[in-house]
């Protein structure tokens, strides 16, 4: 279902972009909700490390292709990515992250077995109702968990890395685009104000009134950027608590404390699907020469469901350690080279907004 849906969205979008009247006619951009679902499919366990077939494994590549095409060809503002990637997490009485206290349960065929309403977004299913932007507490939860995976769960890191890299590109493009709009609008306002001042009889008082909020007008579009939202507004410039969380996320190393600060986003997402061939062979060994199951297999067969997924905690069992240690751990506590590059990008995010004054605050306080 998801494969066909992503293919349809990509084809319709690409056809609109390549149309001769693209300059005058708007492209058929997927709604923010569909883009949000595509981002969830990138990292959802059932379509990544627990994918039951090759078709499911293809969903991730189709998702990132759609997301990148939208970002490159339309841009973050026109595609309303600030809506697609807005966090909508709430916590119910049990302490679990939910949307309005409702938890959808997804079956192995990718459908939700819940009959609950979809809370107004018109899309059912666990991927929609319990996507990454509803299960994660905030952007820094994604950052911290992704970097935890880079050290401790490499098989999960290969998927979270793609989403994190994409989100950082979205933040950068969104900021650059809004900054250019602000500068263009401000330049036009400065020219108009300059002409008005020349005609004004009380130039001094007019100039005083205009200087007070000049910086605010220059950056009014930036105030709505995704980066500012992820930073929690401008308050982080005056409080150390948000900055500490950002630093902790950027240096998440898979330690016990780091896993406590930034726990897994999907339930049991580090578990891996068991090899079905091995599972079948073990059952065949219990068959007698007549082809009938031995008595007692019924009880063992019922327990097989508990063994469909094997934990992947970064500490291979003694029997597998020699075989898998090299592929499942890194010598550095910072992860592989890709993780180090992304950590550096994350650390530069707060400084990007350092010259943008907070609404209602004097620019002098930013010095």
PDB file of N, CA and C in Angstrom, residues 5 11 14 27 32 47 61 69 79 86 135 167 196 200 205 229 253 259-260 266 268 279 310 319 326 346-347 358 362:
ATOM      1  N   UNK A   5       1.404   4.121  -2.934  1.00  0.00           N
ATOM      2  CA  UNK A   5       1.076   5.497  -2.577  1.00  0.00           C
ATOM      3  C   UNK A   5       2.237   6.447  -2.794  1.00  0.00           C
ATOM      4  N   UNK A  11       5.121  10.485  -8.775  1.00  0.00           N
ATOM      5  CA  UNK A  11       4.807  10.666 -10.192  1.00  0.00           C
ATOM      6  C   UNK A  11       3.993  11.930 -10.431  1.00  0.00           C
ATOM      7  N   UNK A  14       6.336  14.967  -9.776  1.00  0.00           N
ATOM      8  CA  UNK A  14       7.320  15.126 -10.847  1.00  0.00           C
ATOM      9  C   UNK A  14       6.664  15.617 -12.125  1.00  0.00           C
ATOM     10  N   UNK A  27       2.744  23.500  -8.641  1.00  0.00           N
ATOM     11  CA  UNK A  27       3.001  22.071  -8.694  1.00  0.00           C
ATOM     12  C   UNK A  27       2.065  21.347  -7.735  1.00  0.00           C
ATOM     13  N   UNK A  32       1.171  18.303   3.839  1.00  0.00           N
ATOM     14  CA  UNK A  32       2.123  18.102   4.937  1.00  0.00           C
ATOM     15  C   UNK A  32       1.952  16.759   5.640  1.00  0.00           C
ATOM     16  N   UNK A  47       9.477  -1.185   8.618  1.00  0.00           N
ATOM     17  CA  UNK A  47       9.878  -0.957   7.227  1.00  0.00           C
ATOM     18  C   UNK A  47      11.390  -0.785   7.102  1.00  0.00           C
ATOM     19  N   UNK A  61      13.565   4.005   0.515  1.00  0.00           N
ATOM     20  CA  UNK A  61      14.206   4.704  -0.597  1.00  0.00           C
ATOM     21  C   UNK A  61      13.204   5.552  -1.373  1.00  0.00           C
ATOM     22  N   UNK A  69      13.019  15.467  -3.323  1.00  0.00           N
ATOM     23  CA  UNK A  69      12.517  16.160  -4.512  1.00  0.00           C
ATOM     24  C   UNK A  69      11.656  17.359  -4.128  1.00  0.00           C
ATOM     25  N   UNK A  79       6.193  24.077   0.436  1.00  0.00           N
ATOM     26  CA  UNK A  79       5.726  22.725   0.761  1.00  0.00           C
ATOM     27  C   UNK A  79       5.155  22.639   2.173  1.00  0.00           C
ATOM     28  N   UNK A  86       6.167  19.437  12.414  1.00  0.00           N
ATOM     29  CA  UNK A  86       5.842  20.003  13.724  1.00  0.00           C
ATOM     30  C   UNK A  86       5.591  18.864  14.703  1.00  0.00           C
ATOM     31  N   UNK A 135       5.687  10.636  18.378  1.00  0.00           N
ATOM     32  CA  UNK A 135       6.309   9.825  19.420  1.00  0.00           C
ATOM     33  C   UNK A 135       7.526  10.520  20.024  1.00  0.00           C
ATOM     34  N   UNK A 167      16.572  16.319   7.777  1.00  0.00           N
ATOM     35  CA  UNK A 167      15.994  17.373   8.612  1.00  0.00           C
ATOM     36  C   UNK A 167      16.955  18.549   8.774  1.00  0.00           C
ATOM     37  N   UNK A 196      10.227  58.725   3.009  1.00  0.00           N
ATOM     38  CA  UNK A 196       9.272  59.342   3.925  1.00  0.00           C
ATOM     39  C   UNK A 196       9.968  60.284   4.895  1.00  0.00           C
ATOM     40  N   UNK A 200       9.309  64.180   5.818  1.00  0.00           N
ATOM     41  CA  UNK A 200       8.705  64.430   7.128  1.00  0.00           C
ATOM     42  C   UNK A 200       9.259  65.704   7.749  1.00  0.00           C
ATOM     43  N   UNK A 205      11.856  62.625  15.388  1.00  0.00           N
ATOM     44  CA  UNK A 205      10.932  61.762  16.115  1.00  0.00           C
ATOM     45  C   UNK A 205      10.554  60.539  15.302  1.00  0.00           C
ATOM     46  N   UNK A 229      11.576  27.375  16.027  1.00  0.00           N
ATOM     47  CA  UNK A 229      10.590  26.546  16.733  1.00  0.00           C
ATOM     48  C   UNK A 229      11.269  25.404  17.470  1.00  0.00           C
ATOM     49  N   UNK A 253      26.092   9.494  23.394  1.00  0.00           N
ATOM     50  CA  UNK A 253      27.110   8.479  23.117  1.00  0.00           C
ATOM     51  C   UNK A 253      26.667   7.055  23.420  1.00  0.00           C
ATOM     52  N   UNK A 259      21.014   7.262  27.096  1.00  0.00           N
ATOM     53  CA  UNK A 259      19.814   6.515  26.718  1.00  0.00           C
ATOM     54  C   UNK A 259      18.625   6.905  27.582  1.00  0.00           C
ATOM     55  N   UNK A 260      18.898   7.326  28.796  1.00  0.00           N
ATOM     56  CA  UNK A 260      17.825   7.806  29.667  1.00  0.00           C
ATOM     57  C   UNK A 260      17.320   9.167  29.207  1.00  0.00           C
ATOM     58  N   UNK A 266      10.496   4.514  18.909  1.00  0.00           N
ATOM     59  CA  UNK A 266       9.504   3.472  18.657  1.00  0.00           C
ATOM     60  C   UNK A 266       9.731   2.327  19.641  1.00  0.00           C
ATOM     61  N   UNK A 268      10.552  -0.934  21.274  1.00  0.00           N
ATOM     62  CA  UNK A 268      11.372  -2.096  20.904  1.00  0.00           C
ATOM     63  C   UNK A 268      11.926  -1.980  19.491  1.00  0.00           C
ATOM     64  N   UNK A 279      14.481 -20.331  11.566  1.00  0.00           N
ATOM     65  CA  UNK A 279      13.307 -20.699  12.365  1.00  0.00           C
ATOM     66  C   UNK A 279      12.635 -21.946  11.798  1.00  0.00           C
ATOM     67  N   UNK A 310      14.658 -10.540  17.871  1.00  0.00           N
ATOM     68  CA  UNK A 310      15.776 -10.718  18.775  1.00  0.00           C
ATOM     69  C   UNK A 310      16.330  -9.360  19.164  1.00  0.00           C
ATOM     70  N   UNK A 319      28.324 -16.346  21.758  1.00  0.00           N
ATOM     71  CA  UNK A 319      28.416 -17.171  20.566  1.00  0.00           C
ATOM     72  C   UNK A 319      28.513 -16.380  19.287  1.00  0.00           C
ATOM     73  N   UNK A 326      32.678  -6.810  14.895  1.00  0.00           N
ATOM     74  CA  UNK A 326      33.227  -5.800  14.005  1.00  0.00           C
ATOM     75  C   UNK A 326      32.167  -5.034  13.260  1.00  0.00           C
ATOM     76  N   UNK A 346      24.926  19.923  13.995  1.00  0.00           N
ATOM     77  CA  UNK A 346      23.966  20.195  15.069  1.00  0.00           C
ATOM     78  C   UNK A 346      24.497  21.274  16.000  1.00  0.00           C
ATOM     79  N   UNK A 347      25.785  21.233  16.305  1.00  0.00           N
ATOM     80  CA  UNK A 347      26.365  22.195  17.241  1.00  0.00           C
ATOM     81  C   UNK A 347      26.374  23.615  16.690  1.00  0.00           C
ATOM     82  N   UNK A 358      15.198  38.655  19.783  1.00  0.00           N
ATOM     83  CA  UNK A 358      13.914  38.109  20.197  1.00  0.00           C
ATOM     84  C   UNK A 358      12.835  39.166  20.104  1.00  0.00           C
ATOM     85  N   UNK A 362      15.293  44.202  23.145  1.00  0.00           N
ATOM     86  CA  UNK A 362      16.149  45.168  22.475  1.00  0.00           C
ATOM     87  C   UNK A 362      17.309  44.464  21.812  1.00  0.00           C
TER      88      UNK A 362
END
